[in-house]
Amino acid sequence: MIMSLAGLLLALASAGEKPSVPYADLHLHIAAHLAMPLAYGPGPLRAPPVKKPLRWDDMWRQQMYPKFLRDSGAQLVVSGAYVLGHDIKSGHARKKIRQQLDFMKAYAKKHSDWFEIAFTPTQARKIIASGRTAIVLALEGAAGALYDEFDARELAAQGVAMVTLIHLSDGEYGASSLVSGIPGWWLNPWGKLTNGLGFERPGLSKRGAEAVRWLGDAGIMVDLNHMSSGAIQETLKLTRRLKIPPVFTHGYLAELVAHENAISADQLVDVY
């Protein structure tokens, strides 16, 4: 994986000071239990479990207990809210997102000796300098929550600093990178079918280009992760023209991993 937003901001925040320790991926879903309660249980504010060997299914259990995150040594983390398809279709996306953002603010406030929400780069630097972890609020997947510039401003007002425009399936903003195996057919059946039939994968849609502009005008960074290769390239051209800073929070470098959700070395330089 390549250097993430967390690693980049950490490097900027610590420039000229003690050496920093950049992480490859600190894009977390600390409030995931509010999006998937059956999978993640009551959430990370409860007491952590008794220490035991990790198992394969621990990936479906919440691990971001405050003490665990504090002891990790992370100086800056990105906590992304997200919603599932049924919440988007039922019109509950905004409510679910707000619940997750409010939870993260309460999470940081309850453990203010360890964490604080950073709404600006200056705040992030001050939090890190105080010996605490800075938490950046984000949204992974804008479907159901971003329909115009007013929605973008509302997300910014709630403290969202970054949005992953496209998540796990093709949609109104453009095409996503395809997930392999059976999960990919469940998440994005039309994308898998058309790709299997040899059709070229789409890129960024006209609506997606508008959304990029809305987010930029609201001061929100655009995350390129989960986009198809065509959507990544088109978004990079657009963000360059509009002078909007893109980021790539978690994914692969094409020279190391052959995956649609990968960027080339030239694109990496373009982003960072």
Tab-separated table of C-alpha atoms in Angstrom, residues 88-239:
chain	number	residue	atom	x	y	z
A	88	ILE	CA	-29.201	4.760	0.649
A	89	LYS	CA	-32.350	3.369	-0.992
A	90	SER	CA	-34.487	4.072	2.075
A	91	GLY	CA	-33.276	7.666	2.335
A	92	HIS	CA	-31.570	7.118	5.695
A	93	ALA	CA	-28.028	7.816	4.502
A	94	ARG	CA	-27.728	11.320	5.936
A	95	LYS	CA	-29.066	10.207	9.303
A	96	LYS	CA	-26.616	7.288	9.502
A	97	ILE	CA	-23.696	9.504	8.529
A	98	ARG	CA	-24.562	12.125	11.123
A	99	GLN	CA	-24.847	9.416	13.798
A	100	GLN	CA	-21.342	8.184	12.979
A	101	LEU	CA	-19.844	11.671	12.927
A	102	ASP	CA	-21.506	12.533	16.246
A	103	PHE	CA	-20.230	9.263	17.710
A	104	MET	CA	-16.654	10.121	16.717
A	105	LYS	CA	-16.931	13.545	18.318
A	106	ALA	CA	-18.181	11.886	21.531
A	107	TYR	CA	-15.422	9.258	21.274
A	108	ALA	CA	-12.769	11.973	21.155
A	109	LYS	CA	-14.408	14.082	23.860
A	110	LYS	CA	-14.724	11.154	26.281
A	111	HIS	CA	-11.012	10.403	25.850
A	112	SER	CA	-9.758	13.944	25.347
A	113	ASP	CA	-6.497	13.127	27.106
A	114	TRP	CA	-5.704	10.844	24.168
A	115	PHE	CA	-7.617	12.170	21.145
A	116	GLU	CA	-9.061	15.289	19.560
A	117	ILE	CA	-10.897	15.923	16.297
A	118	ALA	CA	-8.793	18.002	13.898
A	119	PHE	CA	-10.830	20.250	11.624
A	120	THR	CA	-7.851	22.082	10.097
A	121	PRO	CA	-4.165	21.302	9.425
A	122	THR	CA	-3.208	23.820	12.122
A	123	GLN	CA	-5.337	21.999	14.680
A	124	ALA	CA	-3.795	18.673	13.632
A	125	ARG	CA	-0.296	20.041	14.243
A	126	LYS	CA	-1.252	21.354	17.689
A	127	ILE	CA	-2.904	18.073	18.710
A	128	ILE	CA	0.100	16.031	17.604
A	129	ALA	CA	2.480	18.455	19.343
A	130	SER	CA	0.511	17.918	22.568
A	131	GLY	CA	1.272	14.186	22.411
A	132	ARG	CA	-2.257	13.156	21.457
A	133	THR	CA	-3.771	11.555	18.355
A	134	ALA	CA	-5.516	13.815	15.841
A	135	ILE	CA	-8.659	12.316	14.289
A	136	VAL	CA	-9.799	13.512	10.860
A	137	LEU	CA	-13.464	12.935	9.943
A	138	ALA	CA	-14.266	11.512	6.527
A	139	LEU	CA	-17.015	9.898	4.469
A	140	GLU	CA	-16.418	6.786	2.371
A	141	GLY	CA	-18.993	6.682	-0.399
A	142	ALA	CA	-21.083	9.783	-1.117
A	143	ALA	CA	-24.154	8.033	-2.505
A	144	GLY	CA	-27.299	9.161	-0.735
A	145	ALA	CA	-25.594	12.128	0.892
A	146	LEU	CA	-24.303	14.383	-1.891
A	147	TYR	CA	-26.773	15.751	-4.398
A	148	ASP	CA	-25.715	19.393	-4.716
A	149	GLU	CA	-23.346	22.062	-3.431
A	150	PHE	CA	-25.514	22.584	-0.355
A	151	ASP	CA	-24.973	18.973	0.704
A	152	ALA	CA	-21.213	19.468	0.314
A	153	ARG	CA	-21.338	22.538	2.536
A	154	GLU	CA	-23.386	20.634	5.117
A	155	LEU	CA	-20.783	17.848	5.226
A	156	ALA	CA	-18.076	20.463	5.720
A	157	ALA	CA	-20.115	22.083	8.499
A	158	GLN	CA	-20.273	18.692	10.243
A	159	GLY	CA	-16.480	18.533	10.161
A	160	VAL	CA	-15.938	16.211	7.208
A	161	ALA	CA	-12.519	16.932	5.685
A	162	MET	CA	-12.399	14.208	3.040
A	163	VAL	CA	-14.885	12.256	0.913
A	164	THR	CA	-14.304	9.028	-0.997
A	165	LEU	CA	-16.708	9.850	-3.802
A	166	ILE	CA	-17.203	6.308	-5.173
A	167	HIS	CA	-17.276	3.233	-2.964
A	168	LEU	CA	-17.938	-0.434	-3.777
A	169	SER	CA	-20.259	-0.287	-6.781
A	170	ASP	CA	-20.871	1.704	-9.947
A	171	GLY	CA	-23.274	4.573	-9.402
A	172	GLU	CA	-24.297	8.070	-10.328
A	173	TYR	CA	-20.781	9.451	-9.781
A	174	GLY	CA	-19.014	6.901	-11.969
A	175	ALA	CA	-17.459	3.454	-11.939
A	176	SER	CA	-15.838	1.744	-8.982
A	177	SER	CA	-12.902	-0.620	-8.982
A	178	LEU	CA	-14.121	-4.209	-9.141
A	179	VAL	CA	-13.905	-6.425	-6.081
A	180	SER	CA	-12.737	-9.935	-6.899
A	181	GLY	CA	-14.628	-13.174	-6.311
A	182	ILE	CA	-18.153	-13.699	-5.020
A	183	PRO	CA	-18.198	-10.479	-2.931
A	184	GLY	CA	-17.668	-8.515	-6.137
A	185	TRP	CA	-20.746	-10.064	-7.749
A	186	TRP	CA	-22.801	-9.220	-4.671
A	187	LEU	CA	-21.538	-5.637	-4.419
A	188	ASN	CA	-21.436	-4.667	-8.088
A	189	PRO	CA	-23.216	-7.280	-10.274
A	190	TRP	CA	-23.702	-5.050	-13.314
A	191	GLY	CA	-20.093	-3.923	-13.265
A	192	LYS	CA	-18.850	-7.513	-12.994
A	193	LEU	CA	-21.172	-8.698	-15.758
A	194	THR	CA	-20.290	-5.979	-18.280
A	195	ASN	CA	-16.596	-6.331	-17.498
A	196	GLY	CA	-16.820	-10.102	-18.005
A	197	LEU	CA	-18.478	-9.532	-21.378
A	198	GLY	CA	-15.562	-7.396	-22.456
A	199	PHE	CA	-17.089	-3.927	-22.192
A	200	GLU	CA	-14.753	-1.100	-21.282
A	201	ARG	CA	-15.076	0.038	-17.674
A	202	PRO	CA	-16.619	3.522	-17.380
A	203	GLY	CA	-14.880	6.433	-15.733
A	204	LEU	CA	-16.127	9.517	-13.899
A	205	SER	CA	-19.681	10.535	-14.788
A	206	LYS	CA	-20.862	14.074	-15.469
A	207	ARG	CA	-22.574	13.980	-12.076
A	208	GLY	CA	-19.321	12.802	-10.515
A	209	ALA	CA	-17.446	15.733	-12.043
A	210	GLU	CA	-20.017	18.100	-10.557
A	211	ALA	CA	-19.621	16.421	-7.159
A	212	VAL	CA	-15.848	16.876	-7.283
A	213	ARG	CA	-16.370	20.586	-7.874
A	214	TRP	CA	-18.930	20.831	-5.039
A	215	LEU	CA	-16.556	19.171	-2.613
A	216	GLY	CA	-13.659	21.356	-3.671
A	217	ASP	CA	-15.716	24.518	-3.265
A	218	ALA	CA	-16.687	23.333	0.243
A	219	GLY	CA	-13.029	22.787	1.179
A	220	ILE	CA	-13.299	18.978	1.263
A	221	MET	CA	-10.548	16.777	-0.142
A	222	VAL	CA	-11.505	14.176	-2.762
A	223	ASP	CA	-10.327	10.614	-2.177
A	224	LEU	CA	-9.588	8.631	-5.354
A	225	ASN	CA	-9.761	5.253	-3.693
A	226	HIS	CA	-12.264	2.640	-4.950
A	227	MET	CA	-12.548	4.365	-8.335
A	228	SER	CA	-12.050	2.518	-11.617
A	229	SER	CA	-8.771	3.268	-13.362
A	230	GLY	CA	-10.614	5.477	-15.850
A	231	ALA	CA	-12.364	7.407	-13.082
A	232	ILE	CA	-9.052	7.942	-11.278
A	233	GLN	CA	-7.424	9.372	-14.392
A	234	GLU	CA	-10.372	11.640	-15.207
A	235	THR	CA	-10.652	12.863	-11.612
A	236	LEU	CA	-6.948	13.681	-11.503
A	237	LYS	CA	-7.296	15.788	-14.661
A	238	LEU	CA	-10.303	17.565	-13.179
A	239	THR	CA	-8.758	18.221	-9.764
